[in-house]
Coordinates of N, CA and C in Angstrom, one line a residue:
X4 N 0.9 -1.2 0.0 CA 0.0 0.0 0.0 C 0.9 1.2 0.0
X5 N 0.8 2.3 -1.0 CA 1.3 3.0 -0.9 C 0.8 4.6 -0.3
X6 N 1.5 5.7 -0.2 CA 0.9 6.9 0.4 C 0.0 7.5 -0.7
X7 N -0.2 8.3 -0.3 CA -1.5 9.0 -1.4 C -0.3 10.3 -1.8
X8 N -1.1 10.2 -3.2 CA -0.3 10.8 -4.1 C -0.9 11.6 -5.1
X9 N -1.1 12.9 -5.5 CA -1.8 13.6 -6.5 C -1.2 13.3 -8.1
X10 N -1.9 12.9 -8.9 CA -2.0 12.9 -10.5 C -2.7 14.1 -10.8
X11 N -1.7 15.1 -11.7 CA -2.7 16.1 -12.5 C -2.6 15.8 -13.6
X12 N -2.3 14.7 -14.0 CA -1.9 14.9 -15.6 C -1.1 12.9 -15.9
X13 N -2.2 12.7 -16.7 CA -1.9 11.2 -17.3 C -2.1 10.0 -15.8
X14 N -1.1 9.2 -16.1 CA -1.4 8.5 -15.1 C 0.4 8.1 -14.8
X15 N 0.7 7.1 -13.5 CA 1.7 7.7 -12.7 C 2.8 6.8 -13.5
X16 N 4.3 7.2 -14.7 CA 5.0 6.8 -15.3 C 5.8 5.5 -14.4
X17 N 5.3 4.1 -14.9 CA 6.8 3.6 -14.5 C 5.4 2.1 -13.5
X18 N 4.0 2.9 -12.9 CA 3.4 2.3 -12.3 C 2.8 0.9 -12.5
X19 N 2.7 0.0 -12.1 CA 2.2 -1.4 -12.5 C 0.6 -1.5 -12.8
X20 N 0.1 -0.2 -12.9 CA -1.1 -0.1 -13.1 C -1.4 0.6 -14.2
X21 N -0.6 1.5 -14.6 CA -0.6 2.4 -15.3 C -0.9 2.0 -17.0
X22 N -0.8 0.5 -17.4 CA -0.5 0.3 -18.4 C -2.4 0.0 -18.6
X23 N -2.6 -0.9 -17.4 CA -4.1 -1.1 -17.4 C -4.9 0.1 -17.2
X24 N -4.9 0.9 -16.4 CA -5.8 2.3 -16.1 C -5.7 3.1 -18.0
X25 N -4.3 3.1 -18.3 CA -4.5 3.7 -19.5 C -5.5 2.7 -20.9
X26 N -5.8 1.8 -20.7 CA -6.2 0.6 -21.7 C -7.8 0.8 -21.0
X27 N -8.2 0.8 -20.4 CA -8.9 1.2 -19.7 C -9.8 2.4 -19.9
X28 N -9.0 3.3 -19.9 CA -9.5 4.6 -20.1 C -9.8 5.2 -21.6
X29 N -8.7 4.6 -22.4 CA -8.8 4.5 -24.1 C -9.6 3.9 -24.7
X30 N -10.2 2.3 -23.9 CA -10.9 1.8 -24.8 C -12.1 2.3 -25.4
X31 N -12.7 3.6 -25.1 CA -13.7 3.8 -26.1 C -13.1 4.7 -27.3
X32 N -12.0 5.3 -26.8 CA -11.7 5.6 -28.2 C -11.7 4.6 -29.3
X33 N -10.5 3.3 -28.8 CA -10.9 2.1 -29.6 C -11.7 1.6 -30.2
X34 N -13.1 1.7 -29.3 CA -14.6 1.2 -29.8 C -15.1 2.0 -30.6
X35 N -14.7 3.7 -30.3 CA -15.1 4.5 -31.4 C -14.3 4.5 -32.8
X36 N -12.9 4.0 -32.9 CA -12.6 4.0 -34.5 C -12.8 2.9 -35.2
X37 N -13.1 1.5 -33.7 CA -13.5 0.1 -34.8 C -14.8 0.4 -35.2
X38 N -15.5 0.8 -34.4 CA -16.9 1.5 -34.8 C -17.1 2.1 -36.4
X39 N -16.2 3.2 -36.5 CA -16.1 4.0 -38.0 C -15.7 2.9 -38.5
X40 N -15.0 1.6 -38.6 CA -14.4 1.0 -39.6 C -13.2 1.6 -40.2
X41 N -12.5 2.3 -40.4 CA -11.3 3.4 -40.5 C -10.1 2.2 -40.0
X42 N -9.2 2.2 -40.8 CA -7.7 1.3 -40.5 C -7.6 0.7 -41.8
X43 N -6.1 0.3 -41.8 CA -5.6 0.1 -42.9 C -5.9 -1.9 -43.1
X44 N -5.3 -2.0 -41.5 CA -5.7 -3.6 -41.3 C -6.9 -4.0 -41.3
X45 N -7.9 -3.6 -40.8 CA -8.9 -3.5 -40.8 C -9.1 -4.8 -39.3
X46 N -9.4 -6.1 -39.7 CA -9.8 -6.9 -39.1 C -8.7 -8.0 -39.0
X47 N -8.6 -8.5 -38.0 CA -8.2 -10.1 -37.9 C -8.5 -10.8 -36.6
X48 N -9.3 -11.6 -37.9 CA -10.5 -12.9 -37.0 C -11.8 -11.9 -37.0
X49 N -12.1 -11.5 -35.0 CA -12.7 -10.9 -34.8 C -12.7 -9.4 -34.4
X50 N -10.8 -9.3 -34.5 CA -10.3 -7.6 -33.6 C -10.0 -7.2 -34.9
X51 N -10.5 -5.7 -34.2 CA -10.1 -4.7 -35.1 C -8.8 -4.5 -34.9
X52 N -7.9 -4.6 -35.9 CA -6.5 -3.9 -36.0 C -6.0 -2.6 -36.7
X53 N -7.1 -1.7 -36.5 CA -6.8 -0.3 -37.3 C -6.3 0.4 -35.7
X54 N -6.4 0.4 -35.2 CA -5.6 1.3 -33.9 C -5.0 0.2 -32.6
X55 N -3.8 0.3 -32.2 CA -3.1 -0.5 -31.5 C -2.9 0.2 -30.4
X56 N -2.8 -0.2 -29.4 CA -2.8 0.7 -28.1 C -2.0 -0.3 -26.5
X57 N -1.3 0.4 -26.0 CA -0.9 0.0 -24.9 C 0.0 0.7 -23.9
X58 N 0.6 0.8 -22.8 CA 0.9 2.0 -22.2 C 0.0 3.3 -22.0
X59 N 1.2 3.7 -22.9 CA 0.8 4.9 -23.5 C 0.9 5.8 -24.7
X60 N 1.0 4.3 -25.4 CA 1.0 4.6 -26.9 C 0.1 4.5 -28.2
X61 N -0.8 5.1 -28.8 CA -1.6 4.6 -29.7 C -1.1 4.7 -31.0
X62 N -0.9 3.5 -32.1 CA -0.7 3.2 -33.3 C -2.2 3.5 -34.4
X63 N -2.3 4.6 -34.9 CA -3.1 4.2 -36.0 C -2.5 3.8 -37.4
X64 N -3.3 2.9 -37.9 CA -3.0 2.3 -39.3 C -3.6 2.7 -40.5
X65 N -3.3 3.6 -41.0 CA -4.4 4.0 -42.7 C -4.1 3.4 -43.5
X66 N -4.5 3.2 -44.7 CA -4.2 3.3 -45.9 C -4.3 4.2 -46.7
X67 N -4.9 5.4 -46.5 CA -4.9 6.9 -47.1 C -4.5 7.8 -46.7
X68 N -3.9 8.9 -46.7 CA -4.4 10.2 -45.9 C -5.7 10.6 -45.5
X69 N -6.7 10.4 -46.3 CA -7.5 11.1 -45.9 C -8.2 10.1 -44.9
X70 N -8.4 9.1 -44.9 CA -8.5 7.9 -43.8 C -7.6 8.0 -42.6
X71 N -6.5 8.8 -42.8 CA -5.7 9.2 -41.3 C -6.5 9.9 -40.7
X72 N -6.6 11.1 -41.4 CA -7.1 12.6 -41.4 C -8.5 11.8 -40.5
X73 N -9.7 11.2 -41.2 CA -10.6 10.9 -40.3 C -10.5 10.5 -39.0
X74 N -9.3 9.2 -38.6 CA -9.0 8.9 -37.8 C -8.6 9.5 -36.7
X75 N -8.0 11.0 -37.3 CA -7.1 12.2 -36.1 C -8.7 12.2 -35.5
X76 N -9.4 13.0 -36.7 CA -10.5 13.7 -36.1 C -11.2 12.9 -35.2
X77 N -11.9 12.4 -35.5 CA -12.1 10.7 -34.3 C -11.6 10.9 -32.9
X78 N -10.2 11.0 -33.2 CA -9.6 11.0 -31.7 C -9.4 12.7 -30.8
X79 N -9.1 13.5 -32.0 CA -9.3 15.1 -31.7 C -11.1 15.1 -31.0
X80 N -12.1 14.2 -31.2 CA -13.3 14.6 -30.9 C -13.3 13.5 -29.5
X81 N -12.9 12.3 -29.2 CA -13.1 11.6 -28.2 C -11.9 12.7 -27.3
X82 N -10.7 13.2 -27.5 CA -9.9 14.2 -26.6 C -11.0 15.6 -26.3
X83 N -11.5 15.8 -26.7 CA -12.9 17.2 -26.6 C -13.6 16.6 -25.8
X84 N -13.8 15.0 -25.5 CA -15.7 14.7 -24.9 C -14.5 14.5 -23.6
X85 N -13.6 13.9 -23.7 CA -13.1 13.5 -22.3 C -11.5 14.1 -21.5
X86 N -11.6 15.5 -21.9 CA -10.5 16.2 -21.6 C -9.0 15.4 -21.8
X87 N -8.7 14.7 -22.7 CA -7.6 13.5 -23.3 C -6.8 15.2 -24.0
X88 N -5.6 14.9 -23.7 CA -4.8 16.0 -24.8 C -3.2 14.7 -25.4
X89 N -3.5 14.8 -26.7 CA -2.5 14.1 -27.1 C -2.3 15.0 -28.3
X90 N -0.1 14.3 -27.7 CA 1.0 15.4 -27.6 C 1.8 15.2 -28.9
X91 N 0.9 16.2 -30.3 CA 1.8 16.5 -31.8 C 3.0 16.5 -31.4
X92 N 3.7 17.1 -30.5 CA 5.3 17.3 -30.4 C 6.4 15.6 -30.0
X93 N 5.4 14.9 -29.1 CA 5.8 13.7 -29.1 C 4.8 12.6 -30.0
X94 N 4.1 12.8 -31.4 CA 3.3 12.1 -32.4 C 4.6 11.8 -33.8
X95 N 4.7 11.1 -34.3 CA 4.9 11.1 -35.8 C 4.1 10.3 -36.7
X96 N 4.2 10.3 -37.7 CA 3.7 9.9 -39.0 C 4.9 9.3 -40.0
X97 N 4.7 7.8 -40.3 CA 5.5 7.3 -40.7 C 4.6 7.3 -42.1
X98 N 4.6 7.5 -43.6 CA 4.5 6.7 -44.3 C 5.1 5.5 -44.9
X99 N 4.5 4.1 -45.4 CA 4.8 3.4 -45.7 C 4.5 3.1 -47.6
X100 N 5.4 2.8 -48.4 CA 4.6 3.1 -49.2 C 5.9 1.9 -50.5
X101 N 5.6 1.2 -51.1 CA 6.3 0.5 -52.1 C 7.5 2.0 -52.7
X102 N 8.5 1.1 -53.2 CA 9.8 1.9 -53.8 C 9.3 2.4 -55.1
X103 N 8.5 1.9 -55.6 CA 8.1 2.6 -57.1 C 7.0 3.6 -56.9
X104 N 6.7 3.7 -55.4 CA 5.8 5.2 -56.1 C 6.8 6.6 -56.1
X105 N 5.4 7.4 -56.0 CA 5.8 8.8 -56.6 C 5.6 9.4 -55.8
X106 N 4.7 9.5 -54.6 CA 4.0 9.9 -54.1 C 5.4 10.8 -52.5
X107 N 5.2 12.1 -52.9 CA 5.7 13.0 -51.8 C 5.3 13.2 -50.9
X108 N 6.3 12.8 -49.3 CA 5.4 12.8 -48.0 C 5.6 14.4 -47.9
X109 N 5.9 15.2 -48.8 CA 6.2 16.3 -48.4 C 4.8 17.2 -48.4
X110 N 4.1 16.7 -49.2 CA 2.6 16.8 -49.1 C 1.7 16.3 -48.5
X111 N 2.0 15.9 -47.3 CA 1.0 14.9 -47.0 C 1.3 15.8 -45.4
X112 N 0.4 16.2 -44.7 CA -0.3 17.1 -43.5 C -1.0 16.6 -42.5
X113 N -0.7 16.1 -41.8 CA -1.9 16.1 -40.5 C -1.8 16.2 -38.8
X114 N -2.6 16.6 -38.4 CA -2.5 17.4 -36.9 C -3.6 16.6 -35.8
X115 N -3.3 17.0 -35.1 CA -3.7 16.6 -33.7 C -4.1 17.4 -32.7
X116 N -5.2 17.6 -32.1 CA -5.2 18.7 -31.4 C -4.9 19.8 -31.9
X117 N -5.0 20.3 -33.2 CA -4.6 21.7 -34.1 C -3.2 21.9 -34.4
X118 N -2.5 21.2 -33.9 CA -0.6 20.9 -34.1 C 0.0 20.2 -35.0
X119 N 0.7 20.4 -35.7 CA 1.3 19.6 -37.0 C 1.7 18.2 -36.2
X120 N 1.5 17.3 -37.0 CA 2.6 15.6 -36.8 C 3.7 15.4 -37.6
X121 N 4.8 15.5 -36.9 CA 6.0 15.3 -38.1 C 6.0 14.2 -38.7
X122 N 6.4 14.2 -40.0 CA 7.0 13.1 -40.9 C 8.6 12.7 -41.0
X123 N 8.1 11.3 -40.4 CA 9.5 10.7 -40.4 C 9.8 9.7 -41.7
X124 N 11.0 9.3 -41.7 CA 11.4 8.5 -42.8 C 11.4 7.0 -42.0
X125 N 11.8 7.1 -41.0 CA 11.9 5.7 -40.1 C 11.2 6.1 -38.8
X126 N 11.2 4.8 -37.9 CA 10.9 5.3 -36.9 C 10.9 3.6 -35.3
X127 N 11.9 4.0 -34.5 CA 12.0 2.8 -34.1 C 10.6 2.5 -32.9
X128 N 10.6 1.2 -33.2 CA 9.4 1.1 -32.0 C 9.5 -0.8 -31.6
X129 N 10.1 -0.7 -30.1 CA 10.2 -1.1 -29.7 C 11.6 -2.3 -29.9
X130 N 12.8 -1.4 -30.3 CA 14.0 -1.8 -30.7 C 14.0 -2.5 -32.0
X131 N 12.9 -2.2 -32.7 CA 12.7 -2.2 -34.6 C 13.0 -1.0 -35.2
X132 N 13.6 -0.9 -36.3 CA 13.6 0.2 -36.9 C 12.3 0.3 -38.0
X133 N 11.1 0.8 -38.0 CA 10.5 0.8 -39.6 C 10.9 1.5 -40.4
X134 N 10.9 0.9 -42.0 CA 11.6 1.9 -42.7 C 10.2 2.7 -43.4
X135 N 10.5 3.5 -43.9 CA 9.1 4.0 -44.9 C 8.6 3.3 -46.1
X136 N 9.5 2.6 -46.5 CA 9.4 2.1 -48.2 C 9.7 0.6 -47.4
X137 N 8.8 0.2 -48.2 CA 9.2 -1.5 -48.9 C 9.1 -1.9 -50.1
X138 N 9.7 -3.0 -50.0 CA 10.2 -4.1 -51.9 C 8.7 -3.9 -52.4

């Protein structure tokens, strides 16, 4: 049992609870983007695999931009109903995209909470590197 302790902000870094309280507290977001149907994976079996979540980290999957773009909004509106602020400055955007397109991430835009998401070219997660392009 530990002493009492004030949280203003997220839940307490490092805590054996913290990974559940956060899963927890996300899952309607979850319910609300399997709900739209929105994700690049879409399904497997019975779960939706268009948003991945744990800690304190959410993975969305598109296959479009504009299918991102709905998916920010989605979460820009579940952050509005339940005071949630997630942090563009710690967000990126990886595109993925075969070696023969054309297509420039330098055009490609999207925000969070009104704040740009940077575009990376890689991006390691969880001692993987992803690269942007594949064969």
């Amino acid at each position: 049992m530990s002493s009492h302790f004030v949280t203003l902000n997220g839940v307490k870094q490092s805590g054996v609870l913290s990974p559940v309280l956060f899963c927890i507290y996300y899952d309607g977001l979850l319910w609300k983007l399997a709900s739209a149907g929105y994700g690049c994976a879409g399904y497997v079996g019975r779960m939706f695999a268009g948003a991945l979540a744990y800690a304190d980290d959410v993975v969305l999957l598109a296959p479009s931009a504009s299918t991102m773009r709905r998916m920010l909004l989605l979460c820009d509106e579940y952050a509005n109903e339940y005071s949630v602020k997630f942090n563009a400055s710690k967000s990126k955007c990886l595109v993925i995209q075969p070696r023969s397109s054309h297509l420039l991430t330098t055009d490609i835009r999207f925000q969070i909470g009104g704040n740009s998401i940077e575009i990376v070219a890689q991006w390691p997660h969880l001692g993987h590197i992803t690269p942007h392009t594949v064969v």
